[in-house]
């Protein structure tokens, strides 16, 4: 293997890592806020990608143009999911919470297969296409735009959580919901807002992925598995930690495919995950 091929792999891993980090950020935010794992997170991503695809197919809106609409639609979906389902199992046993989100995932995936079929769809001739060459390293423009967009969205999310009054209220609710309630924070509103923001993160990631990735009902499964690994590595509830973990997962995935075999690239990721959780069950930066 030449140094150019290795460098090419590192660049590709970094680009995908930023997208993985944004997908996992929403999952980590919801868990940190309510200690509930959203097993429908991958299906939220699938719906975001289908939303972006149909905006292109019906109205010729490029994924970059329809991105704000997709993010807003997913925010409303997350908000509605909390009020329609999650709030009713909030105080229920953990198994009830698991089956609630798992059942939602099965329902959304089955509904997508019934409505749109199992065929693969692709946005043709997007505004962003082609590639650039930097010192012999080729970078696909769709992947570059997706990673930059994901990084900007992640920076905005981190700023919102750590610098705004609403974000600090979210953090206070995550640390101690009873104390936050005594301080006058409407924890119900914070929970719903957390679900909305978590789903909106997936909406942005889904719109960016649609630029260069196929859209089909099971597309969320692969990304959801990587998102769970990313959250576990970064630490459940630690949103900034997911950025580091996402980059690590992206690099391990690509380099594992290059150094071992493309068919075994996910094996390297899951081996790393097992090693980390055995050594540090709460993740690299987690508090749980």
PDB file of C-alpha atoms in Angstrom:
ATOM      1  CA  UNK A   1       0.000   0.000   0.000  1.00  0.00           C
ATOM      2  CA  UNK A   2       1.386   3.399  -0.982  1.00  0.00           C
ATOM      3  CA  UNK A   3       1.388   6.519   1.184  1.00  0.00           C
ATOM      4  CA  UNK A   4      -1.028   8.173  -1.268  1.00  0.00           C
ATOM      5  CA  UNK A   5      -3.590   5.389  -0.854  1.00  0.00           C
ATOM      6  CA  UNK A   6      -3.258   5.570   2.938  1.00  0.00           C
ATOM      7  CA  UNK A   7      -3.654   9.358   2.892  1.00  0.00           C
ATOM      8  CA  UNK A   8      -6.645   9.008   0.588  1.00  0.00           C
ATOM      9  CA  UNK A   9      -8.213   6.648   3.103  1.00  0.00           C
ATOM     10  CA  UNK A  10      -7.584   9.033   5.999  1.00  0.00           C
ATOM     11  CA  UNK A  11      -9.215  11.918   4.122  1.00  0.00           C
ATOM     12  CA  UNK A  12     -12.236   9.773   3.200  1.00  0.00           C
ATOM     13  CA  UNK A  13     -12.559   8.592   6.805  1.00  0.00           C
ATOM     14  CA  UNK A  14     -12.466  12.144   8.126  1.00  0.00           C
ATOM     15  CA  UNK A  15     -15.162  13.273   5.685  1.00  0.00           C
ATOM     16  CA  UNK A  16     -17.552  10.449   6.624  1.00  0.00           C
ATOM     17  CA  UNK A  17     -16.664  10.798  10.301  1.00  0.00           C
ATOM     18  CA  UNK A  18     -18.145  14.281  10.501  1.00  0.00           C
ATOM     19  CA  UNK A  19     -21.442  12.987   9.041  1.00  0.00           C
ATOM     20  CA  UNK A  20     -21.476  10.063  11.486  1.00  0.00           C
ATOM     21  CA  UNK A  21     -20.877  12.506  14.331  1.00  0.00           C
ATOM     22  CA  UNK A  22     -23.892  14.636  13.378  1.00  0.00           C
ATOM     23  CA  UNK A  23     -26.151  11.566  13.130  1.00  0.00           C
ATOM     24  CA  UNK A  24     -24.971  10.379  16.552  1.00  0.00           C
ATOM     25  CA  UNK A  25     -25.265  13.845  18.114  1.00  0.00           C
ATOM     26  CA  UNK A  26     -29.064  13.722  18.014  1.00  0.00           C
ATOM     27  CA  UNK A  27     -29.085  10.276  19.594  1.00  0.00           C
ATOM     28  CA  UNK A  28     -26.659  11.356  22.298  1.00  0.00           C
ATOM     29  CA  UNK A  29     -28.625  14.526  23.030  1.00  0.00           C
ATOM     30  CA  UNK A  30     -31.873  12.609  23.568  1.00  0.00           C
ATOM     31  CA  UNK A  31     -30.205  10.006  25.792  1.00  0.00           C
ATOM     32  CA  UNK A  32     -28.393  12.639  27.822  1.00  0.00           C
ATOM     33  CA  UNK A  33     -31.638  14.504  28.369  1.00  0.00           C
ATOM     34  CA  UNK A  34     -33.975  11.628  29.206  1.00  0.00           C
ATOM     35  CA  UNK A  35     -31.835   8.464  29.401  1.00  0.00           C
ATOM     36  CA  UNK A  36     -33.925   6.905  26.625  1.00  0.00           C
ATOM     37  CA  UNK A  37     -32.318   5.209  23.614  1.00  0.00           C
ATOM     38  CA  UNK A  38     -34.207   6.073  20.441  1.00  0.00           C
ATOM     39  CA  UNK A  39     -34.184   2.848  18.410  1.00  0.00           C
ATOM     40  CA  UNK A  40     -36.084   4.664  15.648  1.00  0.00           C
ATOM     41  CA  UNK A  41     -33.149   7.030  15.061  1.00  0.00           C
ATOM     42  CA  UNK A  42     -32.138   5.238  11.842  1.00  0.00           C
ATOM     43  CA  UNK A  43     -35.707   5.404  10.567  1.00  0.00           C
ATOM     44  CA  UNK A  44     -35.744   9.161  11.235  1.00  0.00           C
ATOM     45  CA  UNK A  45     -32.661   9.344   9.002  1.00  0.00           C
ATOM     46  CA  UNK A  46     -34.446   7.262   6.347  1.00  0.00           C
ATOM     47  CA  UNK A  47     -37.445   9.614   6.412  1.00  0.00           C
ATOM     48  CA  UNK A  48     -35.150  12.628   6.091  1.00  0.00           C
ATOM     49  CA  UNK A  49     -33.511  11.088   3.026  1.00  0.00           C
ATOM     50  CA  UNK A  50     -36.865  10.188   1.440  1.00  0.00           C
ATOM     51  CA  UNK A  51     -38.150  13.698   2.193  1.00  0.00           C
ATOM     52  CA  UNK A  52     -35.130  15.176   0.444  1.00  0.00           C
ATOM     53  CA  UNK A  53     -35.443  12.777  -2.482  1.00  0.00           C
ATOM     54  CA  UNK A  54     -39.141  13.490  -3.068  1.00  0.00           C
ATOM     55  CA  UNK A  55     -38.533  17.244  -2.821  1.00  0.00           C
ATOM     56  CA  UNK A  56     -36.133  16.738  -5.727  1.00  0.00           C
ATOM     57  CA  UNK A  57     -38.338  14.284  -7.658  1.00  0.00           C
ATOM     58  CA  UNK A  58     -41.543  16.332  -7.384  1.00  0.00           C
ATOM     59  CA  UNK A  59     -40.345  19.939  -7.316  1.00  0.00           C
ATOM     60  CA  UNK A  60     -36.719  19.674  -8.508  1.00  0.00           C
ATOM     61  CA  UNK A  61     -35.419  21.087  -5.238  1.00  0.00           C
ATOM     62  CA  UNK A  62     -31.768  20.186  -4.870  1.00  0.00           C
ATOM     63  CA  UNK A  63     -30.863  18.522  -1.533  1.00  0.00           C
ATOM     64  CA  UNK A  64     -28.806  21.565  -0.542  1.00  0.00           C
ATOM     65  CA  UNK A  65     -31.807  23.844  -1.205  1.00  0.00           C
ATOM     66  CA  UNK A  66     -34.344  21.635   0.575  1.00  0.00           C
ATOM     67  CA  UNK A  67     -32.071  21.023   3.587  1.00  0.00           C
ATOM     68  CA  UNK A  68     -33.763  23.652   5.828  1.00  0.00           C
ATOM     69  CA  UNK A  69     -37.189  22.235   4.957  1.00  0.00           C
ATOM     70  CA  UNK A  70     -36.034  18.704   5.779  1.00  0.00           C
ATOM     71  CA  UNK A  71     -34.531  19.813   9.085  1.00  0.00           C
ATOM     72  CA  UNK A  72     -37.764  21.636   9.984  1.00  0.00           C
ATOM     73  CA  UNK A  73     -39.895  18.626   9.023  1.00  0.00           C
ATOM     74  CA  UNK A  74     -37.770  16.297  11.152  1.00  0.00           C
ATOM     75  CA  UNK A  75     -37.896  18.760  14.054  1.00  0.00           C
ATOM     76  CA  UNK A  76     -41.699  18.560  13.933  1.00  0.00           C
ATOM     77  CA  UNK A  77     -41.501  14.759  13.690  1.00  0.00           C
ATOM     78  CA  UNK A  78     -39.308  14.577  16.789  1.00  0.00           C
ATOM     79  CA  UNK A  79     -41.589  17.018  18.623  1.00  0.00           C
ATOM     80  CA  UNK A  80     -44.666  14.956  17.667  1.00  0.00           C
ATOM     81  CA  UNK A  81     -42.944  11.693  18.625  1.00  0.00           C
ATOM     82  CA  UNK A  82     -42.323  12.982  22.113  1.00  0.00           C
ATOM     83  CA  UNK A  83     -45.886  14.187  22.645  1.00  0.00           C
ATOM     84  CA  UNK A  84     -47.530  11.229  20.875  1.00  0.00           C
ATOM     85  CA  UNK A  85     -45.436   8.391  22.277  1.00  0.00           C
ATOM     86  CA  UNK A  86     -42.493   9.106  24.548  1.00  0.00           C
ATOM     87  CA  UNK A  87     -44.238  11.168  27.205  1.00  0.00           C
ATOM     88  CA  UNK A  88     -46.597   8.242  27.861  1.00  0.00           C
ATOM     89  CA  UNK A  89     -43.728   5.839  28.641  1.00  0.00           C
ATOM     90  CA  UNK A  90     -41.469   8.335  30.392  1.00  0.00           C
ATOM     91  CA  UNK A  91     -42.021   6.856  33.832  1.00  0.00           C
ATOM     92  CA  UNK A  92     -42.500   3.297  32.605  1.00  0.00           C
ATOM     93  CA  UNK A  93     -39.981   0.437  33.022  1.00  0.00           C
ATOM     94  CA  UNK A  94     -36.977   0.479  30.707  1.00  0.00           C
ATOM     95  CA  UNK A  95     -38.301  -2.462  28.668  1.00  0.00           C
ATOM     96  CA  UNK A  96     -41.474  -0.502  27.867  1.00  0.00           C
ATOM     97  CA  UNK A  97     -39.379   2.443  26.663  1.00  0.00           C
ATOM     98  CA  UNK A  98     -37.201   0.141  24.536  1.00  0.00           C
ATOM     99  CA  UNK A  99     -40.197  -1.575  22.933  1.00  0.00           C
ATOM    100  CA  UNK A 100     -41.901   1.785  22.311  1.00  0.00           C
ATOM    101  CA  UNK A 101     -39.055   3.203  20.198  1.00  0.00           C
ATOM    102  CA  UNK A 102     -38.240  -0.202  18.675  1.00  0.00           C
ATOM    103  CA  UNK A 103     -41.880  -0.624  17.659  1.00  0.00           C
ATOM    104  CA  UNK A 104     -41.860   2.867  16.183  1.00  0.00           C
ATOM    105  CA  UNK A 105     -38.797   1.901  14.116  1.00  0.00           C
ATOM    106  CA  UNK A 106     -40.522  -1.222  12.765  1.00  0.00           C
ATOM    107  CA  UNK A 107     -43.667   0.763  11.972  1.00  0.00           C
ATOM    108  CA  UNK A 108     -41.815   3.546  10.114  1.00  0.00           C
ATOM    109  CA  UNK A 109     -39.682   1.112   8.089  1.00  0.00           C
ATOM    110  CA  UNK A 110     -42.657  -1.065   7.160  1.00  0.00           C
ATOM    111  CA  UNK A 111     -44.697   1.998   6.208  1.00  0.00           C
ATOM    112  CA  UNK A 112     -41.866   3.225   3.973  1.00  0.00           C
ATOM    113  CA  UNK A 113     -41.674  -0.172   2.245  1.00  0.00           C
ATOM    114  CA  UNK A 114     -45.455  -0.217   1.730  1.00  0.00           C
ATOM    115  CA  UNK A 115     -45.634   3.334   0.374  1.00  0.00           C
ATOM    116  CA  UNK A 116     -42.409   3.678  -1.617  1.00  0.00           C
ATOM    117  CA  UNK A 117     -41.438   0.050  -2.296  1.00  0.00           C
ATOM    118  CA  UNK A 118     -38.015  -1.474  -1.767  1.00  0.00           C
ATOM    119  CA  UNK A 119     -36.295   0.058  -4.812  1.00  0.00           C
ATOM    120  CA  UNK A 120     -33.209   2.206  -4.527  1.00  0.00           C
ATOM    121  CA  UNK A 121     -33.525   5.900  -5.439  1.00  0.00           C
ATOM    122  CA  UNK A 122     -30.830   8.436  -6.254  1.00  0.00           C
ATOM    123  CA  UNK A 123     -30.848  12.183  -6.829  1.00  0.00           C
ATOM    124  CA  UNK A 124     -29.486  12.650 -10.347  1.00  0.00           C
ATOM    125  CA  UNK A 125     -27.372  15.609 -11.376  1.00  0.00           C
ATOM    126  CA  UNK A 126     -27.266  17.394  -7.993  1.00  0.00           C
ATOM    127  CA  UNK A 127     -25.855  20.918  -7.815  1.00  0.00           C
ATOM    128  CA  UNK A 128     -22.761  19.545  -6.082  1.00  0.00           C
ATOM    129  CA  UNK A 129     -20.949  16.874  -8.090  1.00  0.00           C
ATOM    130  CA  UNK A 130     -17.511  16.017  -9.394  1.00  0.00           C
ATOM    131  CA  UNK A 131     -14.247  15.938  -7.495  1.00  0.00           C
ATOM    132  CA  UNK A 132     -11.125  17.948  -6.842  1.00  0.00           C
ATOM    133  CA  UNK A 133      -7.499  16.871  -6.660  1.00  0.00           C
ATOM    134  CA  UNK A 134      -5.129  18.155  -3.973  1.00  0.00           C
ATOM    135  CA  UNK A 135      -1.578  16.862  -4.247  1.00  0.00           C
ATOM    136  CA  UNK A 136      -2.706  13.615  -5.808  1.00  0.00           C
ATOM    137  CA  UNK A 137      -5.521  13.129  -3.260  1.00  0.00           C
ATOM    138  CA  UNK A 138      -8.986  13.033  -4.824  1.00  0.00           C
ATOM    139  CA  UNK A 139     -11.874  14.453  -2.825  1.00  0.00           C
ATOM    140  CA  UNK A 140     -15.463  14.047  -3.983  1.00  0.00           C
ATOM    141  CA  UNK A 141     -17.265  17.391  -3.845  1.00  0.00           C
ATOM    142  CA  UNK A 142     -20.552  15.846  -2.562  1.00  0.00           C
ATOM    143  CA  UNK A 143     -18.679  14.183   0.299  1.00  0.00           C
ATOM    144  CA  UNK A 144     -16.752  17.389   1.004  1.00  0.00           C
ATOM    145  CA  UNK A 145     -19.914  19.508   1.096  1.00  0.00           C
ATOM    146  CA  UNK A 146     -21.670  16.915   3.279  1.00  0.00           C
ATOM    147  CA  UNK A 147     -18.813  16.807   5.793  1.00  0.00           C
ATOM    148  CA  UNK A 148     -18.446  20.608   5.949  1.00  0.00           C
ATOM    149  CA  UNK A 149     -22.207  20.980   6.337  1.00  0.00           C
ATOM    150  CA  UNK A 150     -22.265  18.347   9.087  1.00  0.00           C
ATOM    151  CA  UNK A 151     -19.370  20.024  10.898  1.00  0.00           C
ATOM    152  CA  UNK A 152     -21.046  23.439  10.722  1.00  0.00           C
ATOM    153  CA  UNK A 153     -24.306  21.966  12.019  1.00  0.00           C
ATOM    154  CA  UNK A 154     -22.401  20.278  14.836  1.00  0.00           C
ATOM    155  CA  UNK A 155     -20.649  23.526  15.797  1.00  0.00           C
ATOM    156  CA  UNK A 156     -23.997  25.342  15.801  1.00  0.00           C
ATOM    157  CA  UNK A 157     -25.548  22.602  17.966  1.00  0.00           C
ATOM    158  CA  UNK A 158     -22.699  22.775  20.456  1.00  0.00           C
ATOM    159  CA  UNK A 159     -22.944  26.592  20.576  1.00  0.00           C
ATOM    160  CA  UNK A 160     -26.706  26.398  21.115  1.00  0.00           C
ATOM    161  CA  UNK A 161     -26.378  23.918  23.969  1.00  0.00           C
ATOM    162  CA  UNK A 162     -23.492  25.605  25.750  1.00  0.00           C
ATOM    163  CA  UNK A 163     -24.091  29.318  25.087  1.00  0.00           C
ATOM    164  CA  UNK A 164     -27.813  30.021  24.913  1.00  0.00           C
ATOM    165  CA  UNK A 165     -30.281  30.227  27.782  1.00  0.00           C
ATOM    166  CA  UNK A 166     -32.422  27.485  26.262  1.00  0.00           C
ATOM    167  CA  UNK A 167     -29.375  25.268  25.813  1.00  0.00           C
ATOM    168  CA  UNK A 168     -28.351  25.772  29.435  1.00  0.00           C
ATOM    169  CA  UNK A 169     -31.914  24.885  30.457  1.00  0.00           C
ATOM    170  CA  UNK A 170     -31.536  21.674  28.460  1.00  0.00           C
ATOM    171  CA  UNK A 171     -28.304  20.896  30.296  1.00  0.00           C
ATOM    172  CA  UNK A 172     -29.901  21.656  33.664  1.00  0.00           C
ATOM    173  CA  UNK A 173     -32.806  19.325  32.840  1.00  0.00           C
ATOM    174  CA  UNK A 174     -30.373  16.597  31.800  1.00  0.00           C
ATOM    175  CA  UNK A 175     -28.422  16.881  35.068  1.00  0.00           C
ATOM    176  CA  UNK A 176     -31.384  16.942  37.470  1.00  0.00           C
ATOM    177  CA  UNK A 177     -34.914  17.307  36.130  1.00  0.00           C
ATOM    178  CA  UNK A 178     -36.472  17.842  39.578  1.00  0.00           C
ATOM    179  CA  UNK A 179     -34.024  20.607  40.498  1.00  0.00           C
ATOM    180  CA  UNK A 180     -34.541  22.168  37.062  1.00  0.00           C
ATOM    181  CA  UNK A 181     -38.297  22.111  37.608  1.00  0.00           C
ATOM    182  CA  UNK A 182     -37.863  23.812  40.979  1.00  0.00           C
ATOM    183  CA  UNK A 183     -35.802  26.498  39.228  1.00  0.00           C
ATOM    184  CA  UNK A 184     -38.778  27.279  37.003  1.00  0.00           C
ATOM    185  CA  UNK A 185     -37.677  25.354  33.916  1.00  0.00           C
ATOM    186  CA  UNK A 186     -40.517  23.675  32.040  1.00  0.00           C
ATOM    187  CA  UNK A 187     -38.977  20.200  31.783  1.00  0.00           C
ATOM    188  CA  UNK A 188     -41.789  18.895  29.569  1.00  0.00           C
ATOM    189  CA  UNK A 189     -40.959  21.597  27.032  1.00  0.00           C
ATOM    190  CA  UNK A 190     -37.246  20.793  27.317  1.00  0.00           C
ATOM    191  CA  UNK A 191     -37.899  17.096  26.642  1.00  0.00           C
ATOM    192  CA  UNK A 192     -39.977  17.906  23.570  1.00  0.00           C
ATOM    193  CA  UNK A 193     -37.372  20.419  22.394  1.00  0.00           C
ATOM    194  CA  UNK A 194     -34.614  17.825  22.863  1.00  0.00           C
ATOM    195  CA  UNK A 195     -36.467  15.324  20.696  1.00  0.00           C
ATOM    196  CA  UNK A 196     -37.069  18.006  18.090  1.00  0.00           C
ATOM    197  CA  UNK A 197     -33.424  19.072  17.989  1.00  0.00           C
ATOM    198  CA  UNK A 198     -32.215  15.460  17.947  1.00  0.00           C
ATOM    199  CA  UNK A 199     -34.457  14.665  14.999  1.00  0.00           C
ATOM    200  CA  UNK A 200     -33.466  17.906  13.227  1.00  0.00           C
ATOM    201  CA  UNK A 201     -29.786  16.850  13.442  1.00  0.00           C
ATOM    202  CA  UNK A 202     -30.736  13.650  11.633  1.00  0.00           C
ATOM    203  CA  UNK A 203     -32.694  15.740   9.137  1.00  0.00           C
ATOM    204  CA  UNK A 204     -29.617  17.788   8.255  1.00  0.00           C
ATOM    205  CA  UNK A 205     -27.460  14.654   8.017  1.00  0.00           C
ATOM    206  CA  UNK A 206     -30.061  12.875   5.872  1.00  0.00           C
ATOM    207  CA  UNK A 207     -30.335  15.791   3.440  1.00  0.00           C
ATOM    208  CA  UNK A 208     -26.544  15.939   3.102  1.00  0.00           C
ATOM    209  CA  UNK A 209     -26.264  12.160   2.582  1.00  0.00           C
ATOM    210  CA  UNK A 210     -28.909  12.250  -0.155  1.00  0.00           C
ATOM    211  CA  UNK A 211     -26.506  14.240  -2.334  1.00  0.00           C
ATOM    212  CA  UNK A 212     -24.428  11.121  -2.974  1.00  0.00           C
ATOM    213  CA  UNK A 213     -26.071   8.119  -1.257  1.00  0.00           C
ATOM    214  CA  UNK A 214     -28.871   5.822  -2.379  1.00  0.00           C
ATOM    215  CA  UNK A 215     -32.259   6.194  -0.671  1.00  0.00           C
ATOM    216  CA  UNK A 216     -34.213   3.055   0.304  1.00  0.00           C
ATOM    217  CA  UNK A 217     -36.322   1.946   3.285  1.00  0.00           C
ATOM    218  CA  UNK A 218     -33.489   0.076   5.057  1.00  0.00           C
ATOM    219  CA  UNK A 219     -30.888   2.820   4.603  1.00  0.00           C
ATOM    220  CA  UNK A 220     -31.174   3.903   8.226  1.00  0.00           C
ATOM    221  CA  UNK A 221     -30.102   0.525   9.639  1.00  0.00           C
ATOM    222  CA  UNK A 222     -26.417   0.764   8.738  1.00  0.00           C
ATOM    223  CA  UNK A 223     -26.074   4.355   9.863  1.00  0.00           C
ATOM    224  CA  UNK A 224     -28.023   3.680  13.060  1.00  0.00           C
ATOM    225  CA  UNK A 225     -25.632   0.895  14.072  1.00  0.00           C
ATOM    226  CA  UNK A 226     -22.667   3.198  13.530  1.00  0.00           C
ATOM    227  CA  UNK A 227     -24.472   5.947  15.440  1.00  0.00           C
ATOM    228  CA  UNK A 228     -24.948   3.660  18.461  1.00  0.00           C
ATOM    229  CA  UNK A 229     -21.245   2.754  18.338  1.00  0.00           C
ATOM    230  CA  UNK A 230     -20.314   6.433  18.039  1.00  0.00           C
ATOM    231  CA  UNK A 231     -22.473   7.408  21.022  1.00  0.00           C
ATOM    232  CA  UNK A 232     -21.047   4.561  23.108  1.00  0.00           C
ATOM    233  CA  UNK A 233     -17.495   5.553  22.222  1.00  0.00           C
ATOM    234  CA  UNK A 234     -18.030   9.251  22.828  1.00  0.00           C
ATOM    235  CA  UNK A 235     -20.016   8.666  25.985  1.00  0.00           C
ATOM    236  CA  UNK A 236     -23.788   8.519  26.359  1.00  0.00           C
ATOM    237  CA  UNK A 237     -25.110  12.035  26.690  1.00  0.00           C
ATOM    238  CA  UNK A 238     -21.831  13.732  25.781  1.00  0.00           C
ATOM    239  CA  UNK A 239     -22.580  15.650  22.564  1.00  0.00           C
ATOM    240  CA  UNK A 240     -19.038  17.089  22.025  1.00  0.00           C
ATOM    241  CA  UNK A 241     -17.607  13.596  22.613  1.00  0.00           C
ATOM    242  CA  UNK A 242     -19.596  12.284  19.651  1.00  0.00           C
ATOM    243  CA  UNK A 243     -17.583  14.516  17.305  1.00  0.00           C
ATOM    244  CA  UNK A 244     -14.319  12.832  18.305  1.00  0.00           C
ATOM    245  CA  UNK A 245     -15.961   9.407  18.287  1.00  0.00           C
ATOM    246  CA  UNK A 246     -17.534  10.013  14.865  1.00  0.00           C
ATOM    247  CA  UNK A 247     -14.161  10.877  13.368  1.00  0.00           C
ATOM    248  CA  UNK A 248     -12.610   7.793  14.997  1.00  0.00           C
ATOM    249  CA  UNK A 249     -15.371   5.556  13.615  1.00  0.00           C
ATOM    250  CA  UNK A 250     -14.997   7.064  10.135  1.00  0.00           C
ATOM    251  CA  UNK A 251     -11.235   6.551  10.157  1.00  0.00           C
ATOM    252  CA  UNK A 252     -11.408   2.990  11.522  1.00  0.00           C
ATOM    253  CA  UNK A 253     -14.082   2.056   8.976  1.00  0.00           C
ATOM    254  CA  UNK A 254     -12.123   3.279   5.963  1.00  0.00           C
ATOM    255  CA  UNK A 255      -8.680   2.163   7.149  1.00  0.00           C
ATOM    256  CA  UNK A 256     -10.097  -1.212   8.192  1.00  0.00           C
ATOM    257  CA  UNK A 257     -11.393  -1.664   4.666  1.00  0.00           C
ATOM    258  CA  UNK A 258      -8.015  -0.724   3.203  1.00  0.00           C
ATOM    259  CA  UNK A 259      -5.727  -2.634   5.573  1.00  0.00           C
ATOM    260  CA  UNK A 260      -7.861  -5.749   6.184  1.00  0.00           C
ATOM    261  CA  UNK A 261     -10.592  -6.183   3.549  1.00  0.00           C
ATOM    262  CA  UNK A 262     -13.506  -4.037   2.369  1.00  0.00           C
ATOM    263  CA  UNK A 263     -15.980  -6.713   3.502  1.00  0.00           C
ATOM    264  CA  UNK A 264     -14.553  -6.554   7.041  1.00  0.00           C
ATOM    265  CA  UNK A 265     -14.466  -2.777   7.482  1.00  0.00           C
ATOM    266  CA  UNK A 266     -17.310  -2.824  10.016  1.00  0.00           C
ATOM    267  CA  UNK A 267     -15.611  -5.624  11.962  1.00  0.00           C
ATOM    268  CA  UNK A 268     -12.765  -3.249  12.829  1.00  0.00           C
ATOM    269  CA  UNK A 269     -15.284  -0.665  14.055  1.00  0.00           C
ATOM    270  CA  UNK A 270     -17.145  -3.133  16.276  1.00  0.00           C
ATOM    271  CA  UNK A 271     -13.903  -4.615  17.657  1.00  0.00           C
ATOM    272  CA  UNK A 272     -12.844  -1.112  18.671  1.00  0.00           C
ATOM    273  CA  UNK A 273     -16.249  -0.593  20.243  1.00  0.00           C
ATOM    274  CA  UNK A 274     -15.947  -3.814  22.282  1.00  0.00           C
ATOM    275  CA  UNK A 275     -12.461  -2.910  23.468  1.00  0.00           C
ATOM    276  CA  UNK A 276     -13.549   0.554  24.604  1.00  0.00           C
ATOM    277  CA  UNK A 277     -16.699  -0.587  26.439  1.00  0.00           C
ATOM    278  CA  UNK A 278     -14.746  -3.378  28.157  1.00  0.00           C
ATOM    279  CA  UNK A 279     -12.102  -0.903  29.289  1.00  0.00           C
ATOM    280  CA  UNK A 280     -14.395   2.039  29.952  1.00  0.00           C
ATOM    281  CA  UNK A 281     -18.133   1.152  29.846  1.00  0.00           C
ATOM    282  CA  UNK A 282     -19.231   4.781  30.052  1.00  0.00           C
ATOM    283  CA  UNK A 283     -17.311   5.619  26.855  1.00  0.00           C
ATOM    284  CA  UNK A 284     -14.280   7.818  26.338  1.00  0.00           C
ATOM    285  CA  UNK A 285     -15.932  11.018  27.588  1.00  0.00           C
ATOM    286  CA  UNK A 286     -19.164   9.765  29.161  1.00  0.00           C
ATOM    287  CA  UNK A 287     -20.530  10.178  32.646  1.00  0.00           C
ATOM    288  CA  UNK A 288     -22.917   7.174  32.689  1.00  0.00           C
TER     289      UNK A 288
END
